[in-house]
Amino acid sequence: MTTTHLLDRDRVRRLFDLRSSYNAIAGGDYTDDPYPAWRRLREQAPVHEGTVHELTGYQGQASFHGLPEPDRPHFSTFSFAVCDEAYRNEELFSSSTSLGLEGDVGVGASLLTMGGNRHRRYRALVQPSFVPAKAKWWISRYIEETVQLLIDSFVDDGRAELNVDFCAAIPVLTITSSFGVPVEEALDIREALHQPAKVIQHLAPIVAARREQPQDDLISILVEAEVTDEDGVRHRLTDAEIYTFAVLLLLAGSGTTWKQMGITLTALLTRPEVLAAVREDRSLLRPAIEEAVRWTPTDPMFSRWVTEDVDFHGVHLPRGSVLHLCIGAANRDPARWDRPDEFDLHRPMKRSLGFGGGPHICLGMHVARAEMAVGIGALLDRLPNLRLDPDAAPPRLIGMYERGATEIPVLFG
Ligand code: HEM
């Protein structure tokens, strides 16, 4: 693989800069710190009427999970206990909009929006490729080589911009190469994500080839997998089901891991003593990654659709309304964590909601953790005296529903 020569830097920048028009849709121009507002909201009441961005004071238009949906009433919650309760009650708080999109290709028909038994059956099909024991498979086949090649591209320069030139490239190349997509097409696919027909153009020949002759990759696993339908009949996944799953993995797995890795690096580089501790003792890298997912989860909100009229923590939620779970706020709930605004590697490990909760908890969390650990570990191994460039603007964390760093300019050597 000659990754670094094939990724067009300007194109990566356009696709992966949170402030670019490609990313404006999820509130990329929001530059304030939302946490003080979220703390006030959590202190005021468990459940509020309104969307998270309106309640936070963001005036822009924002599209994300459960948004904009202008014809439905919207409610939001900011506490750990209430978010966790909603996550665990999928009967009342459904991931499905019930729009009947089955058969289409796209996120609307994917695992993310399935419910109940159907969700369990489809998830069980792919779960074996995403368990912790499979992390080694992902690392040795896809992650390690990409990480080393990216570092090769700047190791002799003494400086680099890590957010786009490093963090952004790793997840997109991990997922596309696990599909068997050539590196030259990786960015085409990423750019076309909101136009499933274009993604299919890239995937269709691979799916057809794997149906003929399976290999040791993700598309082969999907091609060979069998699912049992409601009537007990076993069948292989259709091409449309495979494309849908692939689009979901690209959407769910590339932007998130990129931004979360940048958030983790920002947390470490702006705290040189913490970075030094992690460099000294690599067993602290995993706690650093978990703490970053708690402290600033890249996607701070996911939504559920209310299936029955219900009085929920003092607020009437009509059937069909949307309840937004502000997991970013939940992860800093002082009822669960002491000094929740502090980034602290040594706090006792407790489950956060940064990877979600309940039956739809992130399928790719072990792959994401592996990408971040291998990526940051390799930077520490290969770049001595890694530090922020004192002459450049320091990284800032921005974005409403997709949070991440602006730029991470570093020096080393
Ligand atoms: C650090 C990076 C990541 C974060 C913070 C993250 C976060 C999340 C969250 C919060 C959810 C739950 C959504 C909900 O409640 O509706 C979710 C679901 C999901 N994630 Fe991730 N994710 C990350 C990386 C990945 C990766 C690398 C993959 C795939 C390789 C992935 C695949 C998925 C899938 C398929 C779902 C839907 C699961 C279902 O509906 O059963 N994610 N993720």
Short mmCIF file of C-alpha atoms and ligand atoms in Angstrom, two decimals:
data_model
loop_
_atom_site.label_atom_id
_atom_site.label_comp_id
_atom_site.label_asym_id
_atom_site.label_seq_id
_atom_site.Cartn_x
_atom_site.Cartn_y
_atom_site.Cartn_z
CA MET A 1 0.00 0.00 0.00
CA THR A 2 1.31 3.47 -0.78
CA THR A 3 -1.34 5.24 1.18
CA THR A 4 0.25 8.59 1.66
CA HIS A 5 0.89 9.30 -2.00
CA LEU A 6 -2.63 8.40 -2.95
CA LEU A 7 -4.52 10.51 -0.43
CA ASP A 8 -4.90 14.00 -1.84
CA ARG A 9 -4.14 16.24 1.14
CA ASP A 10 -6.39 19.13 0.08
CA ARG A 11 -9.26 16.78 -0.50
CA VAL A 12 -8.76 15.15 2.89
CA ARG A 13 -8.75 18.62 4.39
CA ARG A 14 -11.99 19.62 2.67
CA LEU A 15 -13.73 16.41 3.70
CA PHE A 16 -12.40 16.33 7.23
CA ASP A 17 -12.17 19.94 8.37
CA LEU A 18 -15.08 20.44 10.75
CA ARG A 19 -15.45 24.02 9.54
CA SER A 20 -15.76 23.11 5.85
CA SER A 21 -19.11 23.20 4.11
CA TYR A 22 -19.13 19.40 3.96
CA ASN A 23 -19.35 19.29 7.75
CA ALA A 24 -21.44 22.40 8.40
CA ILE A 25 -24.62 20.34 8.41
CA ALA A 26 -24.10 19.07 11.97
CA GLY A 27 -23.30 22.51 13.39
CA GLY A 28 -19.58 22.66 12.47
CA ASP A 29 -19.60 26.46 12.92
CA TYR A 30 -20.42 26.22 16.64
CA THR A 31 -17.25 27.26 18.45
CA ASP A 32 -18.35 27.84 22.06
CA ASP A 33 -17.91 25.46 24.96
CA PRO A 34 -21.37 23.87 25.41
CA TYR A 35 -20.61 22.28 28.78
CA PRO A 36 -21.50 25.24 31.05
CA ALA A 37 -24.94 25.48 29.38
CA TRP A 38 -25.42 21.73 29.69
CA ARG A 39 -24.53 21.88 33.38
CA ARG A 40 -27.17 24.58 33.96
CA LEU A 41 -29.79 22.60 32.04
CA ARG A 42 -29.01 19.43 34.00
CA GLU A 43 -29.30 21.34 37.27
CA GLN A 44 -32.64 22.90 36.24
CA ALA A 45 -34.63 19.77 35.32
CA PRO A 46 -34.16 16.15 34.20
CA VAL A 47 -36.10 16.64 30.95
CA HIS A 48 -36.55 19.86 28.92
CA GLU A 49 -38.76 20.75 25.99
CA GLY A 50 -36.68 21.63 22.91
CA THR A 51 -33.66 20.34 21.01
CA VAL A 52 -30.17 20.18 22.47
CA HIS A 53 -28.80 22.87 20.15
CA GLU A 54 -31.67 25.31 20.78
CA LEU A 55 -31.39 24.81 24.53
CA THR A 56 -27.62 25.31 24.29
CA GLY A 57 -28.15 28.65 22.53
CA TYR A 58 -26.92 27.65 19.07
CA GLN A 59 -28.89 29.56 16.47
CA GLY A 60 -27.85 27.64 13.33
CA GLN A 61 -29.61 24.85 11.53
CA ALA A 62 -28.35 21.46 12.61
CA SER A 63 -29.07 18.07 11.12
CA PHE A 64 -28.20 14.98 13.05
CA HIS A 65 -29.81 11.86 14.53
CA GLY A 66 -33.45 12.80 15.22
CA LEU A 67 -33.10 16.22 13.56
CA PRO A 68 -34.53 18.33 12.14
CA GLU A 69 -37.90 16.44 12.06
CA PRO A 70 -39.85 19.74 12.16
CA ASP A 71 -43.26 18.07 12.48
CA ARG A 72 -42.56 16.36 15.78
CA PRO A 73 -42.31 17.72 19.33
CA HIS A 74 -38.73 17.63 20.67
CA PHE A 75 -37.44 17.01 24.20
CA SER A 76 -33.91 16.69 25.60
CA THR A 77 -32.30 15.21 28.68
CA PHE A 78 -28.91 15.99 30.18
CA SER A 79 -28.44 13.66 33.18
CA PHE A 80 -26.62 10.32 33.22
CA ALA A 81 -29.43 8.47 34.99
CA VAL A 82 -32.17 9.63 32.59
CA CYS A 83 -30.10 9.04 29.43
CA ASP A 84 -29.17 5.59 30.70
CA GLU A 85 -32.80 4.80 31.56
CA ALA A 86 -33.96 5.83 28.07
CA TYR A 87 -31.18 3.82 26.41
CA ARG A 88 -32.24 0.68 28.28
CA ASN A 89 -35.98 1.00 27.52
CA GLU A 90 -36.22 0.34 23.81
CA GLU A 91 -39.96 -0.45 24.02
CA LEU A 92 -40.72 3.11 25.01
CA PHE A 93 -37.75 4.86 23.40
CA SER A 94 -37.24 3.40 19.97
CA SER A 95 -34.38 3.82 17.52
CA SER A 96 -36.87 3.48 14.70
CA THR A 97 -38.75 6.36 13.16
CA SER A 98 -41.22 3.75 11.83
CA LEU A 99 -40.98 5.31 8.42
CA GLY A 100 -40.89 1.91 6.77
CA LEU A 101 -37.70 2.45 4.81
CA GLU A 102 -36.88 -1.25 4.68
CA GLY A 103 -35.45 -2.31 1.37
CA ASP A 104 -33.87 1.06 0.69
CA VAL A 105 -30.14 1.41 0.84
CA GLY A 106 -28.95 3.82 3.49
CA VAL A 107 -28.90 4.55 7.17
CA GLY A 108 -32.71 4.74 7.34
CA ALA A 109 -32.86 1.01 6.68
CA SER A 110 -29.81 0.03 8.72
CA LEU A 111 -29.05 -1.59 12.06
CA LEU A 112 -29.08 1.87 13.64
CA THR A 113 -32.81 2.25 13.00
CA MET A 114 -33.98 -1.36 13.40
CA GLY A 115 -35.75 -2.43 16.59
CA GLY A 116 -36.43 -5.48 18.75
CA ASN A 117 -35.80 -8.98 17.40
CA ARG A 118 -34.94 -7.84 13.92
CA HIS A 119 -32.17 -5.62 15.31
CA ARG A 120 -30.90 -8.48 17.50
CA ARG A 121 -30.77 -10.92 14.55
CA TYR A 122 -28.92 -8.57 12.22
CA ARG A 123 -26.57 -7.35 14.89
CA ALA A 124 -25.72 -10.93 15.93
CA LEU A 125 -24.68 -11.56 12.35
CA VAL A 126 -21.88 -9.01 12.37
CA GLN A 127 -21.05 -8.88 16.07
CA PRO A 128 -18.38 -11.66 15.84
CA SER A 129 -16.23 -9.42 13.62
CA PHE A 130 -16.31 -6.62 16.18
CA VAL A 131 -15.65 -8.36 19.54
CA PRO A 132 -12.50 -7.46 21.53
CA ALA A 133 -10.82 -10.74 20.48
CA LYS A 134 -11.05 -9.58 16.86
CA ALA A 135 -9.10 -6.37 17.55
CA LYS A 136 -5.83 -8.11 16.60
CA TRP A 137 -7.30 -9.06 13.22
CA TRP A 138 -8.20 -5.42 12.54
CA ILE A 139 -4.84 -4.14 13.78
CA SER A 140 -2.62 -6.52 11.85
CA ARG A 141 -4.63 -6.51 8.64
CA TYR A 142 -5.66 -2.88 8.37
CA ILE A 143 -4.61 -0.49 11.12
CA GLU A 144 -0.89 -0.96 11.79
CA GLU A 145 0.34 -0.52 8.21
CA THR A 146 -1.80 2.58 7.59
CA VAL A 147 -0.55 4.20 10.79
CA GLN A 148 3.12 3.52 10.01
CA LEU A 149 2.82 4.78 6.41
CA LEU A 150 1.18 7.98 7.54
CA ILE A 151 3.94 8.64 10.06
CA ASP A 152 6.56 7.85 7.38
CA SER A 153 5.11 10.73 5.35
CA PHE A 154 6.03 13.38 7.95
CA VAL A 155 8.61 11.80 10.28
CA ASP A 156 11.54 13.62 8.61
CA ASP A 157 9.85 17.05 8.65
CA GLY A 158 10.10 17.71 12.39
CA ARG A 159 6.54 19.02 12.30
CA ALA A 160 3.05 17.86 11.32
CA GLU A 161 -0.62 18.68 11.57
CA LEU A 162 -2.06 15.60 13.23
CA ASN A 163 -5.81 16.17 13.07
CA VAL A 164 -6.34 15.95 9.34
CA ASP A 165 -3.04 14.48 8.14
CA PHE A 166 -3.05 11.65 10.64
CA CYS A 167 -6.27 11.12 12.62
CA ALA A 168 -8.68 11.63 9.71
CA ALA A 169 -7.00 9.20 7.37
CA ILE A 170 -6.76 6.18 9.70
CA PRO A 171 -10.42 5.24 10.20
CA VAL A 172 -11.52 5.84 6.62
CA LEU A 173 -8.68 3.68 5.31
CA THR A 174 -9.33 1.01 7.96
CA ILE A 175 -12.98 0.62 6.98
CA THR A 176 -12.55 0.89 3.22
CA SER A 177 -9.65 -1.57 3.18
CA SER A 178 -11.66 -4.00 5.32
CA PHE A 179 -14.20 -3.90 2.47
CA GLY A 180 -11.46 -4.57 -0.09
CA VAL A 181 -11.81 -1.09 -1.62
CA PRO A 182 -8.53 0.10 -3.19
CA VAL A 183 -6.89 3.10 -1.48
CA GLU A 184 -7.38 5.23 -4.63
CA GLU A 185 -11.15 4.93 -4.20
CA ALA A 186 -11.27 5.47 -0.41
CA LEU A 187 -11.89 9.20 -0.59
CA ASP A 188 -14.39 8.88 -3.46
CA ILE A 189 -16.45 6.62 -1.24
CA ARG A 190 -16.15 8.88 1.76
CA GLU A 191 -17.21 11.90 -0.28
CA ALA A 192 -20.20 10.05 -1.76
CA LEU A 193 -21.54 8.88 1.59
CA HIS A 194 -24.69 10.93 1.34
CA GLN A 195 -25.40 9.54 -2.14
CA PRO A 196 -25.73 5.77 -1.63
CA ALA A 197 -26.00 5.11 -5.40
CA LYS A 198 -22.43 6.30 -5.85
CA VAL A 199 -21.18 4.19 -2.95
CA ILE A 200 -22.82 1.17 -4.56
CA GLN A 201 -20.86 1.77 -7.77
CA HIS A 202 -17.69 1.13 -5.78
CA LEU A 203 -19.02 -1.76 -3.73
CA ALA A 204 -21.01 -3.73 -6.32
CA PRO A 205 -17.99 -5.28 -8.10
CA ILE A 206 -16.46 -6.28 -4.75
CA VAL A 207 -19.68 -7.88 -3.49
CA ALA A 208 -20.03 -9.79 -6.78
CA ALA A 209 -16.40 -10.97 -6.63
CA ARG A 210 -16.72 -12.13 -3.01
CA ARG A 211 -19.91 -14.03 -3.80
CA GLU A 212 -17.80 -15.95 -6.37
CA GLN A 213 -14.76 -16.33 -4.16
CA PRO A 214 -14.83 -15.26 -0.50
CA GLN A 215 -11.67 -13.89 1.17
CA ASP A 216 -10.68 -12.99 4.72
CA ASP A 217 -12.43 -9.60 4.74
CA LEU A 218 -15.61 -7.95 5.96
CA ILE A 219 -17.56 -8.08 2.70
CA SER A 220 -16.91 -11.85 2.49
CA ILE A 221 -18.28 -12.25 6.02
CA LEU A 222 -21.43 -10.35 5.01
CA VAL A 223 -21.77 -12.28 1.76
CA GLU A 224 -21.57 -15.63 3.55
CA ALA A 225 -23.64 -14.73 6.61
CA GLU A 226 -27.14 -16.12 6.97
CA VAL A 227 -29.98 -14.44 8.81
CA THR A 228 -33.19 -16.11 10.00
CA ASP A 229 -36.28 -14.06 9.15
CA GLU A 230 -39.57 -13.73 11.11
CA ASP A 231 -40.92 -16.98 9.61
CA GLY A 232 -37.85 -18.99 10.59
CA VAL A 233 -36.51 -19.09 7.02
CA ARG A 234 -32.74 -18.71 6.72
CA HIS A 235 -31.42 -16.58 3.92
CA ARG A 236 -28.24 -14.83 2.87
CA LEU A 237 -28.11 -11.06 2.94
CA THR A 238 -29.27 -9.37 -0.24
CA ASP A 239 -26.91 -7.00 -2.06
CA ALA A 240 -29.00 -4.07 -0.78
CA GLU A 241 -28.62 -5.27 2.81
CA ILE A 242 -24.85 -5.55 2.37
CA TYR A 243 -24.60 -2.06 0.84
CA THR A 244 -26.71 -0.65 3.67
CA PHE A 245 -24.48 -2.21 6.27
CA ALA A 246 -21.37 -0.92 4.49
CA VAL A 247 -22.76 2.64 4.35
CA LEU A 248 -23.58 2.51 8.06
CA LEU A 249 -20.07 1.33 8.93
CA LEU A 250 -18.54 4.10 6.84
CA LEU A 251 -20.77 6.75 8.36
CA ALA A 252 -20.58 5.48 11.92
CA GLY A 253 -16.95 4.45 11.92
CA SER A 254 -14.90 6.97 9.98
CA GLY A 255 -15.91 10.44 11.18
CA THR A 256 -16.32 9.42 14.80
CA THR A 257 -12.96 7.74 15.31
CA TRP A 258 -11.10 10.51 13.51
CA LYS A 259 -12.58 13.19 15.74
CA GLN A 260 -12.30 11.17 18.94
CA MET A 261 -8.61 10.51 18.25
CA GLY A 262 -8.08 14.26 17.71
CA ILE A 263 -9.92 15.03 20.96
CA THR A 264 -7.72 12.53 22.82
CA LEU A 265 -4.52 13.99 21.33
CA THR A 266 -5.71 17.51 22.16
CA ALA A 267 -6.36 16.49 25.77
CA LEU A 268 -2.87 14.99 26.03
CA LEU A 269 -0.88 17.64 24.15
CA THR A 270 -2.44 20.52 26.08
CA ARG A 271 -1.47 18.72 29.32
CA PRO A 272 2.26 18.00 28.80
CA GLU A 273 2.63 16.32 32.18
CA VAL A 274 -0.19 13.89 31.33
CA LEU A 275 1.37 13.21 27.92
CA ALA A 276 4.72 12.53 29.61
CA ALA A 277 3.04 10.10 32.02
CA VAL A 278 1.45 8.19 29.12
CA ARG A 279 4.74 8.13 27.20
CA GLU A 280 6.48 6.74 30.30
CA ASP A 281 3.83 4.16 31.13
CA ARG A 282 1.93 2.90 28.11
CA SER A 283 -0.63 1.10 30.26
CA LEU A 284 -2.07 4.62 30.78
CA LEU A 285 -2.97 4.96 27.09
CA ARG A 286 -6.18 2.93 27.37
CA PRO A 287 -7.42 4.93 30.41
CA ALA A 288 -6.54 8.12 28.48
CA ILE A 289 -8.70 7.00 25.56
CA GLU A 290 -11.61 6.02 27.83
CA GLU A 291 -11.34 9.28 29.73
CA ALA A 292 -11.42 11.28 26.47
CA VAL A 293 -14.55 9.40 25.37
CA ARG A 294 -16.16 10.37 28.70
CA TRP A 295 -14.81 13.93 28.90
CA THR A 296 -15.66 14.97 25.32
CA PRO A 297 -17.46 12.33 23.25
CA THR A 298 -17.30 13.38 19.62
CA ASP A 299 -21.03 12.84 19.07
CA PRO A 300 -22.62 14.32 22.20
CA MET A 301 -26.23 13.49 21.31
CA PHE A 302 -28.29 10.61 19.97
CA SER A 303 -32.05 10.41 19.78
CA ARG A 304 -34.97 8.09 20.41
CA TRP A 305 -38.56 8.15 19.17
CA VAL A 306 -41.26 7.94 21.86
CA THR A 307 -43.62 5.01 21.16
CA GLU A 308 -46.40 5.78 23.70
CA ASP A 309 -47.75 8.84 25.50
CA VAL A 310 -45.80 8.93 28.75
CA ASP A 311 -45.12 11.17 31.74
CA PHE A 312 -41.35 10.99 32.00
CA HIS A 313 -39.59 12.66 34.94
CA GLY A 314 -42.33 15.26 35.24
CA VAL A 315 -42.71 16.05 31.53
CA HIS A 316 -45.44 14.73 29.24
CA LEU A 317 -43.92 13.18 26.11
CA PRO A 318 -46.52 12.56 23.40
CA ARG A 319 -46.27 9.44 21.23
CA GLY A 320 -44.19 10.23 18.15
CA SER A 321 -42.08 12.91 19.81
CA VAL A 322 -38.28 12.78 19.77
CA LEU A 323 -36.24 12.51 22.95
CA HIS A 324 -32.64 13.69 22.51
CA LEU A 325 -30.15 12.07 24.88
CA CYS A 326 -27.30 14.51 25.51
CA ILE A 327 -24.65 11.94 26.32
CA GLY A 328 -22.00 14.67 26.35
CA ALA A 329 -23.76 16.24 29.35
CA ALA A 330 -24.52 12.82 30.90
CA ASN A 331 -20.80 12.02 30.85
CA ARG A 332 -20.10 15.01 33.08
CA ASP A 333 -22.87 14.39 35.57
CA PRO A 334 -21.47 15.10 39.06
CA ALA A 335 -23.91 12.52 40.44
CA ARG A 336 -21.68 9.90 38.78
CA TRP A 337 -18.20 11.47 38.54
CA ASP A 338 -16.27 13.70 40.94
CA ARG A 339 -14.81 16.85 39.31
CA PRO A 340 -16.49 15.82 36.04
CA ASP A 341 -15.05 18.69 33.96
CA GLU A 342 -11.48 17.57 34.64
CA PHE A 343 -9.63 15.24 32.30
CA ASP A 344 -8.21 12.76 34.83
CA LEU A 345 -6.46 9.53 33.79
CA HIS A 346 -6.57 8.13 37.26
CA ARG A 347 -10.27 8.34 38.03
CA PRO A 348 -11.91 5.00 38.89
CA MET A 349 -13.13 3.35 35.68
CA LYS A 350 -16.91 3.67 35.29
CA ARG A 351 -18.99 3.09 32.17
CA SER A 352 -19.72 6.35 30.33
CA LEU A 353 -22.26 6.84 27.54
CA GLY A 354 -19.72 8.04 24.95
CA PHE A 355 -20.27 4.85 22.95
CA GLY A 356 -24.02 4.93 23.68
CA GLY A 357 -25.88 2.33 25.76
CA GLY A 358 -28.55 -0.38 25.63
CA PRO A 359 -29.04 -2.65 22.61
CA HIS A 360 -27.64 -0.11 20.10
CA ILE A 361 -24.37 0.47 21.96
CA CYS A 362 -21.59 1.14 19.46
CA LEU A 363 -20.83 -1.97 17.43
CA GLY A 364 -17.40 -0.68 16.46
CA MET A 365 -16.14 0.47 19.86
CA HIS A 366 -13.35 -2.11 20.10
CA VAL A 367 -12.17 -1.31 16.58
CA ALA A 368 -12.26 2.41 17.43
CA ARG A 369 -10.27 1.83 20.62
CA ALA A 370 -7.73 -0.24 18.67
CA GLU A 371 -7.32 2.48 16.02
CA MET A 372 -6.80 5.17 18.65
CA ALA A 373 -4.40 3.07 20.75
CA VAL A 374 -2.29 1.95 17.77
CA GLY A 375 -2.28 5.45 16.26
CA ILE A 376 -1.36 7.39 19.41
CA GLY A 377 1.03 4.64 20.57
CA ALA A 378 2.92 4.83 17.25
CA LEU A 379 3.18 8.64 17.47
CA LEU A 380 4.72 8.30 20.94
CA ASP A 381 7.10 5.56 19.74
CA ARG A 382 8.33 7.34 16.66
CA LEU A 383 8.19 11.07 17.41
CA PRO A 384 10.54 12.01 20.25
CA ASN A 385 9.65 15.09 22.27
CA LEU A 386 6.24 15.36 20.62
CA ARG A 387 4.70 18.72 21.58
CA LEU A 388 2.30 21.41 20.35
CA ASP A 389 3.90 23.98 18.03
CA PRO A 390 4.19 27.05 20.30
CA ASP A 391 4.05 29.42 17.29
CA ALA A 392 0.79 28.06 15.89
CA ALA A 393 -2.76 28.51 17.16
CA PRO A 394 -3.43 25.74 19.70
CA PRO A 395 -6.17 23.20 18.93
CA ARG A 396 -9.69 24.16 19.92
CA LEU A 397 -12.62 21.75 20.30
CA ILE A 398 -15.55 22.92 18.19
CA GLY A 399 -18.79 21.64 16.65
CA MET A 400 -22.33 21.14 17.96
CA TYR A 401 -23.30 17.54 17.13
CA GLU A 402 -19.96 16.44 15.72
CA ARG A 403 -17.30 17.72 18.02
CA GLY A 404 -13.59 17.62 17.27
CA ALA A 405 -10.37 19.58 17.12
CA THR A 406 -9.65 22.44 14.72
CA GLU A 407 -6.01 21.65 13.95
CA ILE A 408 -3.29 19.90 15.93
CA PRO A 409 0.03 21.46 14.85
CA VAL A 410 2.96 19.65 16.49
CA LEU A 411 6.75 19.70 16.56
CA PHE A 412 9.01 16.78 17.40
CA GLY A 413 12.65 15.82 17.45
C1 HEM B 1 -14.50 6.69 18.90
C2 HEM B 1 -15.27 6.40 17.88
C3 HEM B 1 -16.73 6.08 17.99
C4 HEM B 1 -17.70 6.63 18.80
C5 HEM B 1 -17.52 7.74 19.85
C6 HEM B 1 -18.95 5.95 18.47
C7 HEM B 1 -20.16 6.21 19.10
C8 HEM B 1 -21.33 5.52 18.87
C9 HEM B 1 -22.57 5.73 19.57
C10 HEM B 1 -22.78 6.76 20.68
C11 HEM B 1 -23.49 4.85 19.08
C12 HEM B 1 -24.93 4.69 19.55
C13 HEM B 1 -25.90 5.44 18.69
C14 HEM B 1 -27.30 5.48 19.30
O1 HEM B 1 -27.42 5.53 20.52
O2 HEM B 1 -28.29 5.48 18.52
C15 HEM B 1 -22.84 4.09 18.03
C16 HEM B 1 -23.46 3.12 17.26
C17 HEM B 1 -22.81 2.44 16.25
N1 HEM B 1 -21.47 2.51 15.91
FE1 HEM B 1 -20.06 3.68 16.79
N2 HEM B 1 -18.72 5.03 17.49
C18 HEM B 1 -17.38 5.07 17.18
C19 HEM B 1 -16.72 4.28 16.26
C20 HEM B 1 -17.31 3.29 15.48
C21 HEM B 1 -16.62 2.43 14.54
C22 HEM B 1 -15.10 2.44 14.27
C23 HEM B 1 -17.57 1.65 13.94
C24 HEM B 1 -17.43 0.59 12.90
C25 HEM B 1 -16.32 0.05 12.50
C26 HEM B 1 -18.86 2.00 14.54
C27 HEM B 1 -20.05 1.42 14.20
C28 HEM B 1 -21.25 1.66 14.85
C29 HEM B 1 -22.51 0.99 14.48
C30 HEM B 1 -22.70 -0.03 13.37
C31 HEM B 1 -23.49 1.49 15.36
C32 HEM B 1 -24.97 1.09 15.38
C33 HEM B 1 -25.15 -0.08 16.30
C34 HEM B 1 -26.59 -0.51 16.42
O3 HEM B 1 -27.50 0.25 16.06
O4 HEM B 1 -26.81 -1.64 16.90
N3 HEM B 1 -18.67 2.99 15.47
N4 HEM B 1 -21.51 4.51 17.93
#
